[in-house]
Coordinates of C-alpha atoms in Angstrom, one line a residue:
Chain A
M1 CA -46.0 -119.4 110.0
C2 CA -48.9 -116.1 110.8
Q3 CA -52.4 -117.0 110.1
G4 CA -54.8 -114.6 107.5
V5 CA -54.1 -113.4 104.5
V6 CA -53.1 -109.5 103.6
V7 CA -54.6 -108.6 100.8
L8 CA -54.2 -106.5 98.2
R9 CA -55.7 -103.4 96.0
G10 CA -55.0 -100.8 94.1
E11 CA -52.0 -100.1 91.4
W12 CA -49.1 -101.5 92.5
T13 CA -46.9 -98.6 90.4
L14 CA -44.3 -96.6 90.6
R15 CA -45.3 -93.8 90.2
A16 CA -48.8 -95.5 91.6
L17 CA -46.3 -95.7 95.0
S18 CA -43.8 -93.0 95.3
P19 CA -45.4 -90.7 97.5
E20 CA -45.9 -93.1 100.0
L21 CA -43.4 -95.3 99.7
R22 CA -42.0 -95.5 103.3
R23 CA -44.9 -96.3 105.1
M24 CA -46.1 -99.2 101.8
R25 CA -42.1 -100.7 103.6
Q26 CA -43.6 -100.6 106.3
L27 CA -46.8 -102.0 105.7
L28 CA -45.3 -104.4 103.6
D29 CA -42.4 -105.2 106.7
Q30 CA -45.7 -105.8 109.8
A31 CA -46.9 -108.9 107.1
R32 CA -43.6 -110.3 105.8
S33 CA -44.1 -113.5 107.1
V34 CA -47.6 -113.9 106.5
A35 CA -48.1 -116.7 103.6
S36 CA -51.0 -116.2 101.6
W37 CA -50.7 -113.5 99.8
D38 CA -54.6 -112.3 97.6
L39 CA -53.8 -110.3 94.9
G40 CA -56.8 -110.2 93.7
G41 CA -58.1 -106.0 93.3
V42 CA -54.6 -105.6 91.9
S43 CA -56.0 -103.1 89.2
R44 CA -51.8 -102.7 87.5
L45 CA -48.9 -104.7 88.4
D46 CA -45.6 -102.4 87.3
N47 CA -41.6 -104.6 88.0
F48 CA -41.2 -101.8 90.2
G49 CA -44.5 -103.4 92.3
A50 CA -43.7 -107.1 91.7
Q51 CA -40.3 -106.1 92.4
L52 CA -40.9 -104.5 96.0
L53 CA -43.0 -107.4 96.7
W54 CA -40.3 -110.1 95.9
R55 CA -38.0 -107.8 98.0
H56 CA -40.7 -109.0 101.0
W57 CA -41.3 -112.7 100.0
R58 CA -37.9 -112.7 100.5
Q59 CA -37.2 -113.5 96.9
A60 CA -39.5 -116.3 97.6
R61 CA -42.6 -116.9 96.1
P62 CA -45.5 -117.1 99.4
G63 CA -46.6 -120.1 100.2
R64 CA -50.1 -119.3 98.5
L65 CA -50.8 -116.3 96.3
S66 CA -53.8 -115.7 94.0
A67 CA -53.0 -113.4 91.9
A68 CA -54.5 -112.7 87.9
P69 CA -53.1 -114.4 85.6
E70 CA -51.0 -111.0 83.3
L71 CA -49.3 -110.1 87.1
L72 CA -48.4 -113.9 88.0
R73 CA -46.8 -113.1 84.3
V74 CA -44.6 -109.8 86.2
I75 CA -43.9 -111.6 89.2
E76 CA -42.7 -114.3 87.0
A77 CA -40.3 -112.5 85.2
V78 CA -38.8 -110.4 88.5
E79 CA -38.4 -114.9 89.7
A80 CA -36.8 -115.4 86.8
L81 CA -33.8 -112.9 87.2
G82 CA -32.7 -114.6 90.8
A83 CA -30.2 -112.5 92.0
A84 CA -28.5 -110.9 89.6
R85 CA -25.9 -108.4 90.9
L86 CA -24.0 -106.0 88.9
P87 CA -20.6 -107.6 89.6
T88 CA -17.2 -105.4 91.1
R89 CA -13.8 -104.7 89.7
P90 CA -12.1 -107.0 92.8
R91 CA -9.2 -103.7 94.4
H92 CA -5.5 -104.7 93.6
W93 CA -3.7 -105.3 96.6
L94 CA -0.9 -103.2 95.3
A95 CA -4.1 -100.4 94.1
P96 CA -2.0 -97.8 97.1
I97 CA 0.9 -98.2 94.9
H98 CA -1.4 -97.8 91.8
T99 CA -2.1 -94.4 93.3
L100 CA 0.7 -92.8 94.3
G101 CA 2.3 -93.8 90.8
D102 CA -0.3 -93.4 87.6
P103 CA 0.3 -89.6 88.3
L104 CA 3.4 -90.1 87.9
L105 CA 3.5 -92.0 85.5
G106 CA 0.3 -89.9 83.7
L107 CA 3.5 -87.0 83.9
M108 CA 5.5 -88.5 81.9
A109 CA 3.1 -89.7 79.4
H110 CA 2.0 -86.3 79.2
F111 CA 6.6 -85.3 78.5
A112 CA 6.8 -88.5 76.2
G113 CA 3.3 -87.0 74.0
L114 CA 4.8 -83.7 74.3
L115 CA 7.8 -84.4 72.9
H116 CA 5.9 -86.6 70.5
L117 CA 3.8 -83.5 69.4
L118 CA 7.2 -81.3 68.7
G119 CA 9.1 -84.1 67.3
Q120 CA 5.7 -84.6 64.2
L121 CA 5.9 -81.2 63.7
A122 CA 9.7 -81.1 63.1
I123 CA 8.8 -83.6 60.4
D124 CA 6.1 -81.9 58.6
L125 CA 8.1 -79.1 59.1
A126 CA 11.4 -80.3 57.1
Y127 CA 8.7 -82.0 54.9
L128 CA 6.3 -79.0 54.0
C129 CA 10.3 -77.3 53.1
V130 CA 9.9 -79.6 50.3
R131 CA 6.6 -79.1 48.9
P132 CA 5.5 -75.2 49.4
G133 CA 2.5 -76.5 48.5
L134 CA 0.9 -77.6 51.6
W135 CA 1.4 -75.0 53.9
P136 CA -1.7 -73.8 55.6
I137 CA -2.0 -70.4 55.3
K138 CA -5.6 -70.2 55.2
E139 CA -5.3 -72.1 58.6
F140 CA -2.9 -70.2 60.2
S141 CA -4.6 -66.5 59.1
A142 CA -7.4 -67.3 60.0
N143 CA -5.7 -68.8 63.4
L144 CA -3.8 -65.3 64.1
Y145 CA -6.8 -63.6 63.9
K146 CA -9.5 -65.7 66.1
T147 CA -5.8 -65.5 68.8
G148 CA -4.6 -62.0 68.4
V149 CA -7.1 -59.4 66.5
Q150 CA -10.2 -60.6 68.9
A151 CA -7.3 -60.8 72.0
M152 CA -6.1 -56.7 71.2
A153 CA -9.4 -55.9 73.1
V154 CA -9.6 -57.8 76.5
T155 CA -5.3 -57.7 76.3
A156 CA -5.6 -53.6 75.6
L157 CA -7.6 -53.4 79.0
V158 CA -6.0 -55.6 82.2
G159 CA -3.0 -54.6 80.1
F160 CA -4.0 -50.7 81.1
L161 CA -5.5 -51.5 84.2
I162 CA -2.1 -53.5 85.5
G163 CA -0.7 -50.5 84.5
V164 CA -2.3 -48.2 87.0
V165 CA -2.2 -50.1 89.4
L166 CA 1.8 -50.9 89.5
S167 CA 1.8 -46.8 89.1
Y168 CA -0.1 -46.1 92.3
L169 CA 1.2 -48.4 94.2
S170 CA 4.4 -47.8 93.0
A171 CA 4.1 -44.2 93.2
L172 CA 2.9 -44.2 97.0
Q173 CA 6.5 -45.9 97.7
L174 CA 9.0 -44.0 95.8
K175 CA 6.6 -40.4 96.9
A176 CA 8.3 -41.3 100.5
F177 CA 11.9 -41.3 99.6
G178 CA 11.2 -38.3 96.8
A179 CA 12.4 -40.8 94.5
D180 CA 9.3 -40.0 92.4
I181 CA 11.8 -40.6 89.4
F182 CA 12.4 -43.9 89.7
I183 CA 9.0 -44.5 88.2
V184 CA 9.8 -44.6 84.8
N185 CA 12.9 -47.3 85.9
I186 CA 10.3 -49.5 87.5
L187 CA 7.1 -49.0 84.8
G188 CA 9.9 -49.5 82.2
L189 CA 11.4 -52.7 83.8
G190 CA 8.9 -54.6 85.4
I191 CA 6.5 -54.4 82.3
I192 CA 8.4 -55.0 78.9
R193 CA 10.4 -57.5 80.8
E194 CA 7.7 -60.0 83.1
L195 CA 4.8 -58.7 83.2
G196 CA 3.8 -58.1 79.8
P197 CA 4.5 -61.4 78.2
V198 CA 3.9 -63.2 81.2
L199 CA -0.1 -61.0 81.4
V200 CA -1.2 -62.3 78.1
S201 CA 0.1 -65.5 78.4
V202 CA -2.4 -65.7 81.1
L203 CA -4.8 -64.1 79.2
V204 CA -4.2 -66.8 76.0
A205 CA -3.6 -69.4 77.7
G206 CA -7.3 -68.4 78.5
R207 CA -8.8 -67.5 75.9
S208 CA -8.0 -69.4 72.7
G209 CA -5.6 -72.5 74.7
S210 CA -9.0 -73.5 75.8
A211 CA -10.6 -73.3 72.7
M212 CA -8.1 -75.0 70.4
T213 CA -8.2 -77.5 73.5
A214 CA -11.7 -77.6 73.6
Q215 CA -11.7 -77.1 69.7
L216 CA -9.5 -80.1 69.0
G217 CA -11.2 -82.2 71.8
V218 CA -15.1 -82.3 70.0
M219 CA -13.6 -82.6 66.6
R220 CA -12.5 -86.0 68.5
V221 CA -15.1 -86.7 69.1
T222 CA -17.7 -86.0 66.3
E223 CA -14.7 -87.9 64.4
E224 CA -13.8 -84.7 62.8
I225 CA -10.0 -86.3 63.0
D226 CA -10.5 -89.2 61.7
A227 CA -12.6 -88.3 59.1
L228 CA -9.0 -85.8 57.6
A229 CA -7.0 -89.2 58.4
T230 CA -9.3 -90.8 56.1
M231 CA -8.3 -88.4 53.1
G232 CA -4.6 -88.8 53.5
I233 CA -5.0 -85.1 55.1
S234 CA -2.0 -85.1 58.7
R235 CA -4.7 -83.9 61.6
H236 CA -0.3 -81.9 62.5
V237 CA -0.3 -80.0 59.4
R238 CA -3.7 -79.0 59.4
L239 CA -4.7 -78.4 62.5
V240 CA -1.8 -78.1 65.5
L241 CA 0.8 -76.7 63.4
P242 CA -0.9 -73.6 62.1
K243 CA -1.9 -73.0 66.0
V244 CA 1.5 -73.4 66.5
M245 CA 2.6 -71.1 64.4
A246 CA -0.3 -69.2 64.5
L247 CA 1.1 -67.9 68.7
A248 CA 4.7 -68.1 67.6
V249 CA 3.1 -64.8 65.8
A250 CA 0.5 -63.5 67.2
M251 CA 2.7 -64.1 71.0
P252 CA 4.8 -61.6 70.6
L253 CA 2.5 -58.8 68.9
L254 CA 0.2 -59.0 71.9
V255 CA 2.8 -58.8 74.8
L256 CA 4.3 -55.6 72.5
W257 CA 0.9 -54.3 72.2
A258 CA -0.2 -54.6 76.2
S259 CA 3.0 -53.9 77.6
G260 CA 2.4 -51.3 75.5
V261 CA -1.1 -50.0 76.4
A262 CA -0.7 -51.3 80.2
I263 CA 3.0 -48.2 80.3
L264 CA 0.3 -45.8 79.7
G265 CA -1.9 -46.4 82.2
G266 CA 1.4 -46.2 84.3
M267 CA 2.4 -42.7 82.7
V268 CA -1.2 -42.0 83.2
S269 CA -1.0 -43.1 86.8
A270 CA 2.7 -41.3 87.1
R271 CA 1.7 -37.4 86.3
L272 CA -1.8 -37.8 87.8
Q273 CA 0.5 -38.7 91.2
L274 CA 4.0 -37.6 90.8
G275 CA 3.2 -35.2 87.9
I276 CA 5.4 -36.6 86.3
G277 CA 4.2 -35.4 81.9
F278 CA 4.2 -38.2 79.6
G279 CA 6.9 -35.9 77.8
F280 CA 9.9 -36.9 80.3
F281 CA 8.6 -40.5 80.7
L282 CA 9.1 -41.1 77.3
Q283 CA 12.3 -39.4 76.8
T284 CA 13.6 -41.0 80.5
L285 CA 12.2 -44.4 78.9
P286 CA 14.7 -45.4 76.4
G287 CA 17.6 -44.5 78.7
V288 CA 16.7 -46.2 82.0
V289 CA 15.4 -49.6 79.7
P290 CA 18.1 -51.1 78.1
I291 CA 16.3 -51.9 74.2
A292 CA 17.1 -55.8 75.0
N293 CA 14.7 -55.5 77.0
L294 CA 12.4 -55.7 74.5
Y295 CA 14.0 -58.2 72.7
I296 CA 13.6 -61.0 75.1
A297 CA 10.4 -59.6 75.6
V298 CA 9.6 -60.6 71.9
A299 CA 11.6 -63.5 71.9
K300 CA 9.6 -64.6 75.1
G301 CA 6.9 -64.1 73.7
A302 CA 6.7 -66.3 71.1
V303 CA 8.3 -69.4 73.7
F304 CA 5.8 -69.0 75.0
G305 CA 3.0 -69.3 72.7
V306 CA 4.2 -71.9 71.4
V307 CA 4.4 -74.3 74.0
I308 CA 0.7 -73.4 75.3
A309 CA -0.5 -74.0 71.7
L310 CA 1.9 -77.5 71.8
V311 CA 0.2 -78.5 75.6
A312 CA -3.5 -77.1 74.2
C313 CA -3.0 -79.0 71.1
H314 CA -1.5 -82.0 72.9
F315 CA -4.2 -81.9 75.4
G316 CA -7.4 -81.7 72.7
L317 CA -6.2 -84.4 71.2
R318 CA -5.8 -86.9 73.9
V319 CA -9.5 -85.8 74.5
K320 CA -12.2 -89.8 74.9
P321 CA -15.2 -89.3 73.0
N322 CA -17.1 -88.2 76.1
T323 CA -17.9 -85.2 77.5
E324 CA -16.0 -86.1 81.1
S325 CA -13.2 -86.4 79.2
L326 CA -13.6 -83.0 77.2
S327 CA -13.9 -81.0 80.2
A328 CA -11.1 -82.3 82.1
N329 CA -8.7 -81.8 79.9
T330 CA -10.2 -78.2 79.0
T331 CA -9.0 -77.7 82.9
A332 CA -6.3 -79.7 82.2
S333 CA -5.1 -78.1 79.0
V334 CA -5.5 -74.5 80.6
V335 CA -3.3 -74.8 83.5
S336 CA -0.2 -76.8 82.4
A337 CA 0.1 -73.8 79.9
I338 CA -0.2 -71.4 82.5
T339 CA 2.8 -73.2 84.8
A340 CA 4.4 -73.9 81.9
V341 CA 4.9 -70.3 80.9
I342 CA 5.8 -69.5 84.6
L343 CA 8.3 -72.1 85.0
M344 CA 9.8 -71.6 81.3
D345 CA 9.6 -67.9 82.3
A346 CA 12.3 -68.5 85.2
V347 CA 14.4 -70.4 82.2
F348 CA 14.1 -67.7 80.6
A349 CA 15.1 -65.7 83.8
I350 CA 18.6 -67.3 84.4
A351 CA 18.9 -67.0 81.4
T352 CA 19.3 -63.2 80.5
R353 CA 20.3 -62.2 83.7
H354 CA 23.1 -60.2 82.8
I355 CA 21.5 -59.2 80.0
G356 CA 19.8 -55.9 79.4
V357 CA 19.9 -54.6 83.8
P358 CA 21.6 -51.9 84.6
L359 CA 23.8 -52.4 86.8
Chain B
M1 CA -64.7 -94.9 78.0
T2 CA -60.9 -94.3 78.7
V3 CA -58.7 -91.4 76.9
A4 CA -56.1 -90.8 74.6
A5 CA -52.7 -91.2 75.3
V6 CA -51.1 -87.6 73.2
E7 CA -54.0 -86.3 71.1
L8 CA -52.2 -83.7 69.2
A9 CA -55.3 -80.9 67.7
G10 CA -55.0 -78.0 65.1
I11 CA -50.8 -77.8 65.0
V12 CA -49.1 -75.4 63.2
T13 CA -45.0 -75.0 63.0
R14 CA -43.0 -72.4 61.8
F15 CA -39.9 -72.2 61.8
G16 CA -38.7 -69.0 60.1
A17 CA -41.1 -68.6 57.3
T18 CA -40.9 -71.8 56.6
V19 CA -44.5 -74.2 57.6
V20 CA -44.1 -77.4 58.7
H21 CA -47.2 -77.9 59.7
D22 CA -50.5 -77.3 58.9
G23 CA -53.5 -78.3 61.6
V24 CA -52.0 -80.8 62.3
D25 CA -54.8 -83.7 64.1
L26 CA -54.1 -87.1 65.3
S27 CA -55.3 -89.8 68.3
I28 CA -53.3 -91.9 69.6
P29 CA -55.8 -94.9 71.8
A30 CA -54.1 -96.7 75.1
G31 CA -52.1 -99.5 73.8
E32 CA -51.4 -98.7 70.3
V33 CA -48.7 -98.6 68.2
V34 CA -48.5 -96.1 66.1
T35 CA -46.2 -95.0 63.9
L36 CA -45.5 -92.2 61.7
V37 CA -44.2 -91.3 58.1
G38 CA -43.5 -89.2 56.3
G39 CA -41.3 -87.5 53.3
S40 CA -38.0 -86.8 54.9
G41 CA -38.0 -82.6 55.7
S42 CA -41.9 -83.4 56.2
G43 CA -40.9 -82.7 59.9
K44 CA -41.6 -86.8 62.2
T45 CA -39.3 -85.9 64.1
T46 CA -40.7 -82.1 65.2
L47 CA -43.3 -83.4 66.0
L48 CA -41.9 -86.3 67.7
R49 CA -40.4 -83.4 69.9
E50 CA -43.5 -81.4 69.8
I51 CA -44.7 -84.6 72.0
V52 CA -42.0 -84.6 74.0
G53 CA -42.8 -81.1 74.6
L54 CA -39.6 -81.0 73.6
L55 CA -40.5 -78.0 71.3
T56 CA -43.4 -75.4 72.0
P57 CA -45.8 -75.9 68.4
S58 CA -46.1 -73.0 66.7
A59 CA -49.5 -73.3 67.4
G60 CA -52.7 -76.0 68.3
E61 CA -52.7 -78.5 71.9
V62 CA -50.7 -81.8 72.8
R63 CA -52.7 -83.4 74.9
L64 CA -50.9 -86.1 76.3
F65 CA -52.8 -88.8 78.8
G66 CA -56.0 -86.7 78.9
E67 CA -54.1 -83.2 80.5
P68 CA -52.4 -80.0 77.6
L69 CA -48.7 -80.6 78.0
L70 CA -47.8 -77.3 79.4
S71 CA -50.9 -77.1 82.2
G72 CA -50.4 -77.5 86.5
S73 CA -48.2 -76.9 88.4
R74 CA -44.3 -76.9 88.4
A75 CA -45.1 -80.2 90.5
E76 CA -47.7 -82.4 87.9
Q77 CA -45.7 -81.8 84.6
V78 CA -42.3 -83.3 85.9
R79 CA -45.2 -86.0 87.1
R80 CA -46.7 -86.2 83.1
R81 CA -43.2 -85.8 82.0
R82 CA -41.7 -89.1 84.2
R83 CA -45.2 -91.0 82.6
F84 CA -43.3 -91.4 79.9
G85 CA -40.0 -91.8 77.8
M86 CA -38.3 -91.7 75.3
L87 CA -36.3 -93.2 73.1
F88 CA -33.8 -90.4 71.3
Q89 CA -32.2 -91.9 67.4
Q90 CA -28.3 -91.3 68.3
G91 CA -29.2 -93.1 72.6
A92 CA -27.8 -90.0 74.3
L93 CA -26.1 -92.4 76.9
F94 CA -24.2 -90.0 78.8
S95 CA -21.1 -89.9 78.0
A96 CA -20.0 -89.5 82.0
F97 CA -21.7 -91.9 83.8
N98 CA -21.4 -96.0 82.8
V99 CA -24.5 -97.9 81.7
F100 CA -25.9 -98.8 85.6
D101 CA -25.5 -95.3 85.9
N102 CA -27.1 -94.8 83.0
I103 CA -30.5 -97.0 83.7
A104 CA -30.7 -95.6 87.4
F105 CA -29.9 -92.1 86.7
P106 CA -34.0 -91.2 86.6
L107 CA -35.0 -93.7 89.6
R108 CA -32.4 -92.4 91.4
E109 CA -33.6 -88.7 90.6
L110 CA -37.0 -90.0 91.9
G111 CA -35.9 -89.6 95.5
C112 CA -37.6 -92.3 97.2
L113 CA -35.9 -95.1 96.1
T114 CA -33.0 -97.3 98.4
A115 CA -30.0 -98.1 96.3
D116 CA -31.1 -101.5 96.8
E117 CA -33.8 -100.8 95.4
V118 CA -32.5 -99.2 92.6
H119 CA -30.3 -101.7 91.9
D120 CA -32.5 -104.5 91.5
A121 CA -34.7 -102.4 89.0
V122 CA -31.3 -101.7 87.2
M123 CA -30.7 -105.9 87.2
L124 CA -34.5 -106.1 85.6
K125 CA -34.5 -103.7 82.7
L126 CA -30.8 -105.3 81.6
A127 CA -32.4 -108.8 81.3
M128 CA -35.0 -107.1 80.2
V129 CA -33.1 -105.7 77.3
E130 CA -31.3 -108.5 76.9
L131 CA -28.1 -108.1 78.5
Q132 CA -25.8 -109.4 81.2
P133 CA -25.0 -107.6 84.1
E134 CA -21.3 -107.3 83.6
H135 CA -22.7 -104.2 80.7
G136 CA -23.8 -102.3 83.9
L137 CA -20.1 -101.6 84.6
R138 CA -19.2 -100.6 81.1
M139 CA -19.1 -96.7 79.4
P140 CA -20.6 -95.8 76.7
A141 CA -17.8 -95.1 74.1
E142 CA -17.3 -98.7 75.3
L143 CA -21.0 -99.7 73.3
S144 CA -21.3 -100.5 70.0
G145 CA -24.2 -99.4 68.5
G146 CA -27.1 -101.9 68.3
M147 CA -26.4 -101.9 72.8
I148 CA -26.2 -97.9 73.0
K149 CA -30.4 -98.3 71.5
R150 CA -31.3 -101.1 74.1
V151 CA -29.4 -99.2 77.1
A152 CA -31.1 -96.3 75.6
L153 CA -34.8 -98.4 75.2
A154 CA -33.4 -100.3 79.2
R155 CA -32.8 -96.1 80.6
A156 CA -36.8 -95.3 78.4
L157 CA -38.3 -98.4 80.8
A158 CA -37.0 -96.8 83.8
L159 CA -39.9 -95.1 84.7
E160 CA -42.3 -97.6 83.8
P161 CA -43.4 -95.6 82.0
E162 CA -47.1 -95.9 80.0
L163 CA -45.7 -94.4 76.8
L164 CA -42.6 -95.1 74.9
L165 CA -41.8 -93.1 71.9
L166 CA -38.7 -94.0 69.5
D167 CA -37.2 -92.2 67.1
E168 CA -35.9 -94.0 64.3
P169 CA -35.2 -97.0 65.9
T170 CA -33.8 -98.8 64.2
A171 CA -31.3 -96.9 61.6
G172 CA -27.3 -97.4 62.1
L173 CA -27.9 -101.1 62.5
D174 CA -27.4 -103.9 60.6
P175 CA -30.8 -106.1 59.2
D176 CA -30.3 -109.1 61.9
R177 CA -29.9 -106.9 64.9
S178 CA -32.6 -105.0 64.2
A179 CA -34.6 -107.6 63.2
A180 CA -34.0 -108.5 66.9
F181 CA -34.4 -105.6 69.0
V182 CA -37.4 -104.9 66.6
R183 CA -38.4 -107.7 68.9
L184 CA -37.4 -106.8 71.8
I185 CA -39.9 -103.5 71.9
R186 CA -43.1 -106.1 70.4
A187 CA -42.5 -108.0 74.0
L188 CA -41.8 -105.6 75.9
Q189 CA -45.0 -103.4 73.8
S190 CA -47.2 -106.6 74.8
Q191 CA -45.3 -107.1 77.8
L192 CA -46.0 -103.5 79.6
G193 CA -49.7 -102.9 77.5
L194 CA -47.4 -99.8 76.7
T195 CA -48.1 -97.0 74.4
V196 CA -45.7 -96.7 71.6
V197 CA -44.8 -93.4 69.1
L198 CA -42.8 -94.2 66.5
V199 CA -40.5 -92.3 63.7
T200 CA -38.4 -94.5 61.6
H201 CA -38.1 -94.9 58.3
D202 CA -37.9 -98.6 57.9
L203 CA -40.1 -100.7 56.6
D204 CA -39.2 -104.2 57.3
T205 CA -39.1 -102.0 61.2
L206 CA -42.5 -100.4 60.6
A207 CA -44.6 -103.4 58.8
A208 CA -43.0 -105.2 62.4
L209 CA -44.1 -103.0 64.8
S210 CA -48.2 -100.9 63.9
S211 CA -51.1 -101.5 65.1
R212 CA -51.6 -97.7 62.9
V213 CA -49.5 -96.1 60.5
A214 CA -49.8 -92.2 59.8
V215 CA -48.7 -90.3 57.1
L216 CA -47.6 -87.7 57.2
A217 CA -47.4 -85.6 54.2
E218 CA -48.5 -81.8 53.3
R219 CA -47.9 -80.7 56.6
R220 CA -50.3 -82.3 57.5
I221 CA -52.2 -85.9 59.1
L222 CA -53.6 -87.8 56.0
A223 CA -54.4 -90.4 57.1
C224 CA -54.4 -93.1 60.3
D225 CA -55.3 -95.9 59.8
A226 CA -54.1 -99.6 59.8
L227 CA -51.2 -100.8 58.1
D228 CA -52.9 -102.3 54.6
R229 CA -55.5 -99.8 54.4
I230 CA -53.3 -96.9 54.7
I231 CA -51.2 -99.2 51.4
E232 CA -54.4 -99.0 49.8
L233 CA -54.1 -94.8 49.8
D234 CA -54.7 -92.6 46.3
H235 CA -51.8 -90.8 47.1
P236 CA -48.2 -90.3 45.2
F237 CA -46.4 -90.1 48.9
V238 CA -48.1 -93.5 49.5
E239 CA -47.2 -94.9 45.9
R240 CA -43.8 -93.5 46.2
F241 CA -43.5 -94.9 49.6
F242 CA -45.4 -98.4 50.4
R243 CA -46.4 -99.0 47.1
T244 CA -43.3 -100.0 44.3
E245 CA -41.9 -103.6 44.8
T246 CA -38.9 -102.6 46.7
S247 CA -41.4 -101.3 49.4
R248 CA -43.3 -104.9 49.1
R249 CA -40.7 -107.0 50.3
A250 CA -39.7 -105.3 52.1
M251 CA -42.6 -104.8 54.8
A252 CA -43.1 -108.7 54.4
R253 CA -40.2 -109.0 55.8
G254 CA -41.5 -107.6 58.7
L255 CA -44.2 -108.8 58.6
E256 CA -42.8 -111.8 58.4
S257 CA -40.1 -111.7 61.7
I258 CA -42.6 -112.0 64.3

């Protein structure tokens, strides 16, 4: 042990120390082996200051310590804490297998959850047929307005621009072959059968799907869903069903609307680029695009709408009461809805491969 | 002469056409425990939010530790904010962090502490609010109401504040836990020499904690004095609030519990 005394003075508080903390640590390190400490000149000592000293004393009081009684009380509080440590969760030896297996099991849980939701809706629908007074008509109407009417502007804008771009790019190629007239076939089939439904689905999933998940999620965080349950009101009937019904109705209409506007955009572009008149375009369209394509588009719209609403509600009802879970589930809802829509679209493409395509 | 920890001068608060405060003057000396009482809607929480700068009064000045709240450079304002801690009514814990990270958050934000120092400081704060180290791993959603308040208190104390503001510290706690929480705040206050400003409806808490009571009525501070002198005031609000039989019993219970 070194001879001599370490004399501390002034404020030993977090606020006073923090600007010079690095230098203080060094000075304390140098004084480590000194056995005699005089804290007589310390005007204030807070818990942080006491812990700093305690750490440099290596968790033991120095041989001689002189300090005012109120400072000693602070040091005693730190001493009494001892070596309390935050417990660490030991890593299980199966952890790598868990890392692989958990997402897979999670995926299966999601499918089971979706199936459960669908089954519950079917049961509720059957019940509502017996008790027609319970149909959530007002909620359905409100959702129809929110997801349908309010989405018209953005779907029209995006549809129009996509129509213009598709028509412009196709026109460049068709011109080279002198096959200008086929612009009607390409736009008609492409937009009505494929692009319209998928485009609207992506927009609606991003716009209404995320809103549904966030709404149900916040209702779970604030226990509003539990409040509904205690009043004997089924969350499936009151919250999920109107959303599914609204999208099942709104989506086909939005698909027709957006496809119409996209074809208008294509027509404008075709007229400027290829000199094909509106009248000729509209006259040719029914001949080259069989009406079956329109039915497929409407069916796709309804199915995609149901899928988006179900996925959104499934994730919304899974939200745990914290901010992280809310954001994670909203993201998962949008990404899964879009993926599911594209998968369903592939199923449609295979199932309807002989229908409505001129051979 | 010591500077007042909190000084309000001529505070006027308007929300649209409603005037909530009209010339509030209040001076809180360091080391005091002052309770703000007033009818519901009298703007107690609003006043508390104005003290910490979450709301700006329409007129008047808030001075903390002798300096105007919103003066000086950005760095000076941040330093001033670190001298007080606030306990929100619902706890306002960060729900994405566990208890340990919640308390460690303000310490890590300082940017000059090592991980070990942060760890030890958090452990001490947990011990101060009578929680176990293993509670540090829990998420806020897994805590009971009383534990949320304690963790929030530990977080408010993380930066070793000189001034502690408590918004309804015992609301939503059962009488037993509420008494325990009051004892805890009292012990910490005397140990750390804190200045405490609290808003409460709970007369047990009020009687047990306050060294002074400030009555907010008619859009201003009617009086700020020791509890026994406040009770004698001749004013309808004081009459209703303090002088009923139940109030007297609650205050007697509060004084007994300490």
